CSV table of C-alpha atoms and ligand atoms in Angstrom, one decimal:
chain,number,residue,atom,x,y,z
A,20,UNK,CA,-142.8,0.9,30.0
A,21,UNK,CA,-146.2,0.5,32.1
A,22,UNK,CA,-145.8,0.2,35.2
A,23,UNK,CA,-144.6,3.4,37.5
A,24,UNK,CA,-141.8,1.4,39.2
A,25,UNK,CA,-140.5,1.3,35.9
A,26,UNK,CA,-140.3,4.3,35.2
A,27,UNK,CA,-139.1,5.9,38.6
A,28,UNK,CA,-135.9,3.0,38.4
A,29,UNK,CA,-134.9,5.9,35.5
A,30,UNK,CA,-135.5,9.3,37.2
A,31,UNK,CA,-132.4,10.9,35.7
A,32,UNK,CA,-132.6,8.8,32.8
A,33,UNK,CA,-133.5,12.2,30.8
A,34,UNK,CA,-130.6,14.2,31.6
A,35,UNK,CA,-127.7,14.9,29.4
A,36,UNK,CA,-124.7,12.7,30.4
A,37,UNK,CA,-120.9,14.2,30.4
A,38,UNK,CA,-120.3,13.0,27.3
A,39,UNK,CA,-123.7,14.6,25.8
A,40,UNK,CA,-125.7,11.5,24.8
A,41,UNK,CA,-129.6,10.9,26.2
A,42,UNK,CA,-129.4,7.5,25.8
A,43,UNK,CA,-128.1,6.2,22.5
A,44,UNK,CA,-128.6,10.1,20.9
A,45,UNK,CA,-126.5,13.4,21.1
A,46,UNK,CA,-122.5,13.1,21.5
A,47,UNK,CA,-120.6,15.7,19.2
A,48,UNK,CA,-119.8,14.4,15.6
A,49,UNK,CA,-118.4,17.7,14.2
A,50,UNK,CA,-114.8,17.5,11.8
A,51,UNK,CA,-111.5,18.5,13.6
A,52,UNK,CA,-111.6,21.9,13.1
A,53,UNK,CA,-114.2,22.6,14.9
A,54,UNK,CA,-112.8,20.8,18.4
A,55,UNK,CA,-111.5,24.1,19.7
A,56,UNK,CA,-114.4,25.9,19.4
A,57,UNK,CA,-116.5,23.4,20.3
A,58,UNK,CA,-114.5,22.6,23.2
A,59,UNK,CA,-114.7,25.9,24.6
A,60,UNK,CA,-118.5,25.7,24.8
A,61,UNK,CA,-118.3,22.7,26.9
A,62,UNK,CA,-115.9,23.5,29.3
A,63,UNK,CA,-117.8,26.6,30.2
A,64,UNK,CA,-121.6,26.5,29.5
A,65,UNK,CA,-122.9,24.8,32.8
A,66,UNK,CA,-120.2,26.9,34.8
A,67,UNK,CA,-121.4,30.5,33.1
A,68,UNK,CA,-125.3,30.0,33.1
A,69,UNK,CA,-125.3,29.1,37.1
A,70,UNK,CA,-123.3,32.7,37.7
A,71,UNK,CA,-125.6,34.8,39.7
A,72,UNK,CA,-125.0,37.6,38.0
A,73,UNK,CA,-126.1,35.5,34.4
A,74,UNK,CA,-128.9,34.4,35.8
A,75,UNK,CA,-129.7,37.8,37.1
A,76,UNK,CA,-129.3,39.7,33.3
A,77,UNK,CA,-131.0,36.8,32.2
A,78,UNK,CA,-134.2,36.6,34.0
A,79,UNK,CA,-134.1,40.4,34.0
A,80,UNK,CA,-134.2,40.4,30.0
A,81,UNK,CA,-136.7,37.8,29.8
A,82,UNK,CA,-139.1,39.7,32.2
A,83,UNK,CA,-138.4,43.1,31.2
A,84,UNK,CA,-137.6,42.5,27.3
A,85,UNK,CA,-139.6,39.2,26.2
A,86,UNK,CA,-142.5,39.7,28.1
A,87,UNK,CA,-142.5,36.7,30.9
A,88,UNK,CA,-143.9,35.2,31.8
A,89,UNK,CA,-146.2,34.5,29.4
A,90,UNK,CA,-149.6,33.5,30.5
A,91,UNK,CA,-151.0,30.2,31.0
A,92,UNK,CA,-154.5,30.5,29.4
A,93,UNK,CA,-157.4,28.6,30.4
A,94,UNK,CA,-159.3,28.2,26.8
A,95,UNK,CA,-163.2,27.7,28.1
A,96,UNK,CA,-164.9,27.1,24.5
A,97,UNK,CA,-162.2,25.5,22.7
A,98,UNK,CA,-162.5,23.1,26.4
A,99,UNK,CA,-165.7,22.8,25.8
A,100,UNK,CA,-165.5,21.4,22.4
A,101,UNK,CA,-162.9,18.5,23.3
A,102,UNK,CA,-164.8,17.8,27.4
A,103,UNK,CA,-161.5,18.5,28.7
A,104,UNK,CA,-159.6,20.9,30.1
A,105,UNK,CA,-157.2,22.6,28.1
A,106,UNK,CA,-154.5,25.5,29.0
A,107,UNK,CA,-152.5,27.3,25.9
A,108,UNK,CA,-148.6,28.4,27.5
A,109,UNK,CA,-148.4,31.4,25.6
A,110,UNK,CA,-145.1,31.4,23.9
A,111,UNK,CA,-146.6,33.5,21.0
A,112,UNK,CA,-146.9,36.5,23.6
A,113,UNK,CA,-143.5,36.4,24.0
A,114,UNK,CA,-141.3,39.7,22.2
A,115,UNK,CA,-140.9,38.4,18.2
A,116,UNK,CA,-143.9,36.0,18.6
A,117,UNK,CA,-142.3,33.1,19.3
A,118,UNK,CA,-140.5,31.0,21.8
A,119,UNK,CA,-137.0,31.2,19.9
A,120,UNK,CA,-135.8,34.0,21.8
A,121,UNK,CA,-135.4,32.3,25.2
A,122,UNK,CA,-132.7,30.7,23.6
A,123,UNK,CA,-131.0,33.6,21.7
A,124,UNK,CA,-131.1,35.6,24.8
A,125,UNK,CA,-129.6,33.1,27.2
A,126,UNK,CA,-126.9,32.6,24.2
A,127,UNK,CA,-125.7,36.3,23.6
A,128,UNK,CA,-125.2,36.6,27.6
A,129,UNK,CA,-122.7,33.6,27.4
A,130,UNK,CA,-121.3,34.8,24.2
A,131,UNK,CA,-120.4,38.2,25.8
A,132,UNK,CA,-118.6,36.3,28.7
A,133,UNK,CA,-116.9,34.2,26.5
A,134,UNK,CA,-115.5,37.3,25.0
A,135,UNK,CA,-116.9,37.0,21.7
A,136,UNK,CA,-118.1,39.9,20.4
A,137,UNK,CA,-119.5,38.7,17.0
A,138,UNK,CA,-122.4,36.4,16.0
A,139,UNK,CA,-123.1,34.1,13.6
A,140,UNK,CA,-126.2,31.9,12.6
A,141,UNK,CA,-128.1,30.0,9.6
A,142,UNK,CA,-131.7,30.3,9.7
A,143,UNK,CA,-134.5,28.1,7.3
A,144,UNK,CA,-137.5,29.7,7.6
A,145,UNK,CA,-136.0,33.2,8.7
A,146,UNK,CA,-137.5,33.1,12.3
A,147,UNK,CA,-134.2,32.0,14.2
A,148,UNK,CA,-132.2,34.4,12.0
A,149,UNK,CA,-134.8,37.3,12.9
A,150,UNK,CA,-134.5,36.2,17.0
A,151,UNK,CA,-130.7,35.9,16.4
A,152,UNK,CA,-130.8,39.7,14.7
A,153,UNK,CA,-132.7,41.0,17.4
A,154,UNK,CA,-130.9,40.1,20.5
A,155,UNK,CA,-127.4,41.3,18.7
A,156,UNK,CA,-129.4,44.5,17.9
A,157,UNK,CA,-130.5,44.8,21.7
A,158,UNK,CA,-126.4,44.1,22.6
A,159,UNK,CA,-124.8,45.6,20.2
A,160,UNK,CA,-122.9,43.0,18.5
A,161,UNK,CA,-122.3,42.2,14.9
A,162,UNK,CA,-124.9,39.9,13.7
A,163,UNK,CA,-123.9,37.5,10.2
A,164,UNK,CA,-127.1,35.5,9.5
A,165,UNK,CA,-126.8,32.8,6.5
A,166,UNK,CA,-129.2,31.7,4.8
A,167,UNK,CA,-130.3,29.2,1.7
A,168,UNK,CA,-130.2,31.5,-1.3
A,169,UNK,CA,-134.1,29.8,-2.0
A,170,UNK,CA,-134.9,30.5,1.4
A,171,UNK,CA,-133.9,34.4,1.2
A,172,UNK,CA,-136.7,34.4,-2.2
A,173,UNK,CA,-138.8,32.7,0.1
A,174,UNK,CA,-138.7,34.7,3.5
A,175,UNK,CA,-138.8,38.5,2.2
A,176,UNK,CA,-140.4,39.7,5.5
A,177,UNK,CA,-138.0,37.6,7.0
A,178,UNK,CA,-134.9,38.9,5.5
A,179,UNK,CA,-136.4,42.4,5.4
A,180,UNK,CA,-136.7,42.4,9.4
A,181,UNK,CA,-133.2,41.1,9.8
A,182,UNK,CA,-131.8,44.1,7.6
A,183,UNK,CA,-133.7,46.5,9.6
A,184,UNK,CA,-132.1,45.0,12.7
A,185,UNK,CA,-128.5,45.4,11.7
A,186,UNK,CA,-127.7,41.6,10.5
A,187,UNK,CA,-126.0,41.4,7.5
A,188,UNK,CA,-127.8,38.1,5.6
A,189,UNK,CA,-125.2,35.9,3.6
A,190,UNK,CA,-126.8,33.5,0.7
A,191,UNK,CA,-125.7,30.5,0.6
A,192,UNK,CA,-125.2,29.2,-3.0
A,193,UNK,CA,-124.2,25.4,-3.0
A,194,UNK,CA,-126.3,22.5,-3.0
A,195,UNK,CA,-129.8,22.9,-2.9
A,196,UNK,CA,-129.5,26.4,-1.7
A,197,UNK,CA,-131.7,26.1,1.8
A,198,UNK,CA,-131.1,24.9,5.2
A,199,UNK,CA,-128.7,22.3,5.3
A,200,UNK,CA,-126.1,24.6,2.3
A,201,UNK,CA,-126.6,27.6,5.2
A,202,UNK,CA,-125.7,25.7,8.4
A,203,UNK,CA,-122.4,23.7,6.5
A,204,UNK,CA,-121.7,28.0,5.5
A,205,UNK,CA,-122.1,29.1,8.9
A,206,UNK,CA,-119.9,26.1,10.2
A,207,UNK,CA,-117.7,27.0,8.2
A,208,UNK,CA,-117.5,30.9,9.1
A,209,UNK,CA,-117.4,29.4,12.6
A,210,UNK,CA,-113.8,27.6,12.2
A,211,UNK,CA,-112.5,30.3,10.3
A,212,UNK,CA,-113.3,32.9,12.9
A,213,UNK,CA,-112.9,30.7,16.4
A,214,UNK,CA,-111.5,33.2,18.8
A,215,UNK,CA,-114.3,36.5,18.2
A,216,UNK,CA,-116.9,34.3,17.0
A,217,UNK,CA,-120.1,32.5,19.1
A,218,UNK,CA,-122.6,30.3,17.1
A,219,UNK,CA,-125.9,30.5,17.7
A,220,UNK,CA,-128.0,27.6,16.7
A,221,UNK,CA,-131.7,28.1,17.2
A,222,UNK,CA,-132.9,24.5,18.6
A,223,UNK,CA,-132.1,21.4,20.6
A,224,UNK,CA,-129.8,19.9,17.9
A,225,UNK,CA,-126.1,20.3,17.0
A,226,UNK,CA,-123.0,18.9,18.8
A,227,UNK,CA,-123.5,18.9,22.3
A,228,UNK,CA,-123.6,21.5,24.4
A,229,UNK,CA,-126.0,22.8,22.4
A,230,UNK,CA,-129.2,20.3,22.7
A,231,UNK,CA,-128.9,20.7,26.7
A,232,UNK,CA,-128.0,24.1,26.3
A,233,UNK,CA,-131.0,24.9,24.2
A,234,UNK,CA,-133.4,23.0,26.3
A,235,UNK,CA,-132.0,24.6,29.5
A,236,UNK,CA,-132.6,27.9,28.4
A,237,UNK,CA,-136.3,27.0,27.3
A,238,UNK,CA,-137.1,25.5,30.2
A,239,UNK,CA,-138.3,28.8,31.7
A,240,UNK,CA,-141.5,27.5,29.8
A,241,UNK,CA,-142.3,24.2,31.7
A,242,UNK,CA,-141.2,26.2,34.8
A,243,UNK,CA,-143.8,28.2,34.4
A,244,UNK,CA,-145.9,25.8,33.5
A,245,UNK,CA,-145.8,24.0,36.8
A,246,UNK,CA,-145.6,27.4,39.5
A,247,UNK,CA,-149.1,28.7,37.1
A,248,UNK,CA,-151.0,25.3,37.2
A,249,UNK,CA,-150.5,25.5,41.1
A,250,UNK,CA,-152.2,28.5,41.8
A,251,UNK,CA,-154.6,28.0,39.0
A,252,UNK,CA,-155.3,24.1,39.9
A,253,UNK,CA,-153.7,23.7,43.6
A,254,UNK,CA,-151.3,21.0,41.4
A,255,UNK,CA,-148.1,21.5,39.4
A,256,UNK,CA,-148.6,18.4,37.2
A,257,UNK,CA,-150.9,18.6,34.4
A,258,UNK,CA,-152.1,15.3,32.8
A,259,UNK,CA,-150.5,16.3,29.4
A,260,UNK,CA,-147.8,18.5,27.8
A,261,UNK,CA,-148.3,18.7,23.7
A,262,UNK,CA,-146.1,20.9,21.7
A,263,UNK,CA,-144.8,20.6,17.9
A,264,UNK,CA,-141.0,19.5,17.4
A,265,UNK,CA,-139.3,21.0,14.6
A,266,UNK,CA,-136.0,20.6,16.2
A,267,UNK,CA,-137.8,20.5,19.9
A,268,UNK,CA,-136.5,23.3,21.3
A,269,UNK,CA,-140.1,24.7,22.3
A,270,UNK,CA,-141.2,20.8,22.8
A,271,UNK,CA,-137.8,20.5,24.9
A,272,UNK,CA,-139.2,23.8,26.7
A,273,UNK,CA,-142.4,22.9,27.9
A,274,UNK,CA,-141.4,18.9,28.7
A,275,UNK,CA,-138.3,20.0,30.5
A,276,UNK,CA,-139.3,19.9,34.8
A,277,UNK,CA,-142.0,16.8,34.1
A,278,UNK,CA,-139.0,14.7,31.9
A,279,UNK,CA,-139.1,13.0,35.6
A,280,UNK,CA,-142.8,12.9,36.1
A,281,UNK,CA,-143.9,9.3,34.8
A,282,UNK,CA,-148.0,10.8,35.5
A,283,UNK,CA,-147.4,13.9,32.8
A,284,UNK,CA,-148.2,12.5,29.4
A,285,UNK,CA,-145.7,13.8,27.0
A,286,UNK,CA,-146.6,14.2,23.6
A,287,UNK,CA,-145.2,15.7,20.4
A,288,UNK,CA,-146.7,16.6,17.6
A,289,UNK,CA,-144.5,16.2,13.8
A,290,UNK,CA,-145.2,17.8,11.0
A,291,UNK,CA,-147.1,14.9,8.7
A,292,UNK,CA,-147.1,16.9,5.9
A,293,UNK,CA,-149.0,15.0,2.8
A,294,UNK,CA,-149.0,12.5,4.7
A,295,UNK,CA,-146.3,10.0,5.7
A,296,UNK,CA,-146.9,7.6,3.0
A,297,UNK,CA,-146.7,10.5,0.6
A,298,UNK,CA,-143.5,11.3,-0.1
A,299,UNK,CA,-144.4,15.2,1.3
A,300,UNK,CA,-143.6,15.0,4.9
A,301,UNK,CA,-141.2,15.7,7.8
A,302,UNK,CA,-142.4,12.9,10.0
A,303,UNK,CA,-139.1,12.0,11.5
A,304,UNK,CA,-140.0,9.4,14.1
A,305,UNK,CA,-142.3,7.4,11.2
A,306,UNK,CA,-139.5,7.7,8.6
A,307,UNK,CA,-136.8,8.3,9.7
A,308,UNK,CA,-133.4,6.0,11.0
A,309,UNK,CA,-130.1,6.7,13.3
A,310,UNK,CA,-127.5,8.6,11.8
A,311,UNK,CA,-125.6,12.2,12.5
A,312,UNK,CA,-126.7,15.2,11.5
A,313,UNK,CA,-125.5,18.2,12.5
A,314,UNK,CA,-123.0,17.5,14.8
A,315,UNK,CA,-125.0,15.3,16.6
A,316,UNK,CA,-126.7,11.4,16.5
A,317,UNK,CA,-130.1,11.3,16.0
A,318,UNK,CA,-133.1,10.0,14.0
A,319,UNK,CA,-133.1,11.4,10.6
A,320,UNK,CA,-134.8,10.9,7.5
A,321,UNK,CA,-132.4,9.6,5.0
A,322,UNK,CA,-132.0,7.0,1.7
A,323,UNK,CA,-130.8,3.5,2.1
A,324,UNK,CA,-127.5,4.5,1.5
A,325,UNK,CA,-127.6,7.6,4.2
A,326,UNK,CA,-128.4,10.1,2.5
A,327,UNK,CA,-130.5,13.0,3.8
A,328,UNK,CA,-134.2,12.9,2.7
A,329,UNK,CA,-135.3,16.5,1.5
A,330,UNK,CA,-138.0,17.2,4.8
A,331,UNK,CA,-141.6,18.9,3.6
A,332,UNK,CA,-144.0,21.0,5.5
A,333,UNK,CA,-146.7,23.0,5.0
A,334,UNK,CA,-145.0,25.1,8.2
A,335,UNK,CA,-141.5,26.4,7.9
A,336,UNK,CA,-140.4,25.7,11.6
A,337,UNK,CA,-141.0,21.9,11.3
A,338,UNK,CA,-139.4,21.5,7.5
A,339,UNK,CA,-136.9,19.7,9.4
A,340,UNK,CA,-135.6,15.9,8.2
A,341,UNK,CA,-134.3,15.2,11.8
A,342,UNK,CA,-135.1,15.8,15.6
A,343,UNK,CA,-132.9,16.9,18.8
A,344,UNK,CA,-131.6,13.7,20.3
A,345,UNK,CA,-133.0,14.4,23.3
A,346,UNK,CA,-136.3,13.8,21.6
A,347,UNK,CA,-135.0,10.6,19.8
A,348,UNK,CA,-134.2,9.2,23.3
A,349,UNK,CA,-138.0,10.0,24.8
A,350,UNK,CA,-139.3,8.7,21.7
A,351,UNK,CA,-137.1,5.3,21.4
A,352,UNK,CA,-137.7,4.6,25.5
A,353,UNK,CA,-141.7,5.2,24.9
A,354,UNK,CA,-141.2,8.6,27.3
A,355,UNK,CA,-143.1,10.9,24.8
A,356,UNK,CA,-145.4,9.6,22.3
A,357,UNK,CA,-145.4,11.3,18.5
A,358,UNK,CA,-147.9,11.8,16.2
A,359,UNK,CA,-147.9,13.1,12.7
A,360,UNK,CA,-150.3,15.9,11.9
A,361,UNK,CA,-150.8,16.4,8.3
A,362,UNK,CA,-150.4,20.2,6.6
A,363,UNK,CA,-154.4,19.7,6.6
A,364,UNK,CA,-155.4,18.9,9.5
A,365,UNK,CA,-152.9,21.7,11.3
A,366,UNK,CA,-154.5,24.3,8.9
A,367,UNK,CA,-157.9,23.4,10.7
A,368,UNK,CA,-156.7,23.3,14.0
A,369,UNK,CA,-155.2,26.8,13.2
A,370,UNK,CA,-159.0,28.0,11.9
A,371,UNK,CA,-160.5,26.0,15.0
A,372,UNK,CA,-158.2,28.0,17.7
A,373,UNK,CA,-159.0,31.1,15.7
A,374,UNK,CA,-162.7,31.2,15.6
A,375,UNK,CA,-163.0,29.4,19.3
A,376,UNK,CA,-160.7,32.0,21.0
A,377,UNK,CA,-159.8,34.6,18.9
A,378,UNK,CA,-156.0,33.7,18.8
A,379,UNK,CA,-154.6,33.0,15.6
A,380,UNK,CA,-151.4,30.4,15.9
A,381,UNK,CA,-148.6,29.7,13.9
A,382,UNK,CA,-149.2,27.0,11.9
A,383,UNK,CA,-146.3,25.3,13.8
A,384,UNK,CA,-148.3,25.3,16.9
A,385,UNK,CA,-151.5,24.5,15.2
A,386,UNK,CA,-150.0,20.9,14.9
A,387,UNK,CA,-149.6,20.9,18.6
A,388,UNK,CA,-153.3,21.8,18.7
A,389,UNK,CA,-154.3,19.4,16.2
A,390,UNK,CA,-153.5,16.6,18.6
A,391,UNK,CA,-156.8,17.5,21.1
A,392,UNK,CA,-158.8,15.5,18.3
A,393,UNK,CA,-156.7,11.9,19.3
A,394,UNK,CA,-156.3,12.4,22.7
A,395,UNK,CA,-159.5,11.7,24.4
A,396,UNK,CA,-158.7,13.3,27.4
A,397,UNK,CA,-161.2,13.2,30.1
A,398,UNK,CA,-163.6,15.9,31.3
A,399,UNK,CA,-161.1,16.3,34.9
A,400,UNK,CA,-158.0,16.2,33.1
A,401,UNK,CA,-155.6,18.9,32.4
A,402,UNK,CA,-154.0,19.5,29.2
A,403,UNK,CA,-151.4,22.3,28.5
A,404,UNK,CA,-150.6,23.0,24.8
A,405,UNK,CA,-147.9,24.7,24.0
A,406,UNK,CA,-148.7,28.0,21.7
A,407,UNK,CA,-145.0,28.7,20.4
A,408,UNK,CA,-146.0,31.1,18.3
A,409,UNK,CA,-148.2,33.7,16.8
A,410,UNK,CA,-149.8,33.0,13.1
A,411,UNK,CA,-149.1,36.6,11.7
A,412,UNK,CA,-146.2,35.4,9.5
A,413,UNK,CA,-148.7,32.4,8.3
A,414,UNK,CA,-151.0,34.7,7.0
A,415,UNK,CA,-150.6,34.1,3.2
A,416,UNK,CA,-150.6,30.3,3.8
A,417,UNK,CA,-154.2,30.4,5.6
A,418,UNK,CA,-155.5,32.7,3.5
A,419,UNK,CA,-155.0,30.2,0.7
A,420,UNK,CA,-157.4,27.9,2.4
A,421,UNK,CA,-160.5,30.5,3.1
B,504,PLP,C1,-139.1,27.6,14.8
B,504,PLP,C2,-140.4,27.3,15.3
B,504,PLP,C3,-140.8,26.0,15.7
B,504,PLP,C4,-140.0,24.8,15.6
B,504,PLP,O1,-138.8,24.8,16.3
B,504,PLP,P1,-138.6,23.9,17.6
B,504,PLP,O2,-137.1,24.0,17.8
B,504,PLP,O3,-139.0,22.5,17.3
B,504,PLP,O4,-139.4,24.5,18.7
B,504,PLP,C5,-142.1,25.9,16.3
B,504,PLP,N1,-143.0,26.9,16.4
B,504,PLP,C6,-142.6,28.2,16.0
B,504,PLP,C7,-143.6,29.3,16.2
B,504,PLP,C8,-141.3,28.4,15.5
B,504,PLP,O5,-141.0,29.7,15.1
């Protein structure tokens, strides 16, 4: 994939189809109980998020609640040091610090006219779980948040901020007590509880709707990507787009309106870890193979005989042995190209950003960051990194490493 004739013969080759897949990826691989509930979320999605009035509460909510838009940030020294020119999107200005709650806003608005009146999540790291908490705080709506009994040992703050907001946090208890034990518990709540019950799952994964439901809501980022660089740079295509994928929903985000753009570079930054060699990472694209997880196909890290591959990061958000399939399609068709950043080299990108501009970033977005250093951009080019969040939770982690 050179050429640009190439790439324009597949304009809409990014899209979700009807069935869900992005090219080999997505489709909904979820057990028999879940059809109904499942069901109802595809039947209704595209049809309730173009209502006026949604679109109205929504926009309202993400300019009058989350802060939007955030700013697109010209960063002169940190420019300077890499003789390009490089914009941070500011996700991590965003209400909560991150870019999860795009997607958790856009989610309770269709849950409440889908009639549901209760919510439930899983939550790793605690982040989506304190987003998911926060919005059901702000509608009113019971909030049941589970989480990976380790994980709740882990994520104190985490768990404290969800209390404070009214969720009720359930531990799970089986298997190896994290992630994957508290989204099979939350499926499960989910059948057992179909008609008053909405999901909310925190990235572009899971059976579809949910990847192009995810990246739809997030795409307010790239949209305001493309209206800032015009009146900043008189052009709404930057050279290059980097963000870190965990799942990709803030990757998914910020690549959204330029999927079509053959001249934006699109490049994603994975958590490296050890290093992929090491046996310590969460490298997806360099490790991992097709399979399902989730609810959905993908690439995933996994044994020879399919089983999954215990992820590791150094940053919670990207602890994650698969990716959206979204993101496996750009990556298998050469759309997006992936790097792996190790937990080093994202804790000096993190210091670099610090010192140079007096923002500290998640250590999620420092991977994102840590790219600058491969890209040899040149001195006209435009680079927008995506910040998706602020580093105050990462505090104890840097502080290991002054
Ligand atoms: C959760 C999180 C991520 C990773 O999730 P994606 O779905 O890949 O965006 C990245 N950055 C921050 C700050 C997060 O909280």
């Amino acid at each position: 994939m050179t050429s640009i004739e190439q790439y324009k013969g597949q304009e809409t080759a990014f899209g979700v189809n009807d069935k869900g897949y992005y090219g080999k990826f997505g489709g909904a691989y979820i057990p028999e109980m879940l059809y109904p509930n499942v069901e109802e979320l595809q039947q209704n999605y595209l049809q309730i998020i173009h209502q006026t009035d949604f679109q109205e509460e929504f926009q309202d909510l993400l300019k009058n609640y989350v802060g939007r838009p955030t700013p697109l940030y010209y960063a002169t020294r940190l420019s300077e040091k890499y003789k390009t020119n490089v914009y941070l999107k500011r996700e991590d200005l965003c209400h909560t610090g991150a870019h999860k709650v795009n997607n958790t806003i856009g989610q309770i608005l269709l849950a409440k006219r889908l009639g549901k009146h209760k919510i439930v999540a899983e939550t790793g790291a605690g982040q989506h779980g304190v987003a998911t908490a926060t919005v059901c705080a702000l509608m009113g709506l019971e909030c049941i948040v589970y989480m990976g009994e380790i994980d709740i040992q882990r994520q104190a703050p985490n768990v404290a901020r969800m209390k404070m907001l009214g969720a009720e946090v359930r531990p799970a208890t089986s298997g190896s007590k994290t992630l994957k034990d508290a989204t099979n518990e939350a499926l499960r709540h989910w059948i057992n509880n179909p008609v008053d019950t909405h999901y909310i799952i925190g990235s572009v994964v899971g059976p579809h709707p949910y990847p192009d439901m995810v990246a739809r809501f997030q795409s307010v980022i790239s949209e305001e990507i493309r209206s800032q660089l015009l009146e900043k740079i008189g052009k709404e295509n930057p050279d290059y787009v980097i963000a870190c994928v965990g799942g990709g929903s803030n990757a998914a985000g910020a690549f959204y309106h330029f999927l079509d753009e053959p001249e934006v570079k699109l490049i994603a930054a994975e958590a490296g870890g050890h290093g992929i060699h090491s046996g310590l990472s969460a490298a997806t694209t360099f490790l991992g193979k097709p399979g399902v997880l989730h609810g959905s196909k993908s690439i995933l890290m996994q044994t020879e005989d399919g089983q999954v591959v215990e992820p590791h990061s150094i940053s919670a958000g990207l602890d994650y042995p698969g990716i959206g399939p979204l993101h496996a399609h750009l990556w298998d068709s050469g759309r997006a190209k992936f790097y792996a950043i190790t937990d080093d080299e994202s804790i000096e990108a993190g210091f670099e950003l610090t010192k140079l501009e007096g923002i500290i970033p998640a250590i999620e977005s420092a991977h994102a960051l840590s790219v600058l250093k491969y890209l040899n951009a040149g001195v006209n080019e435009t680079v927008v990194v995506n910040l998706s969040g602020r580093g105050d939770k990462d505090l104890a982690t840097y502080m290991k490493y002054l």
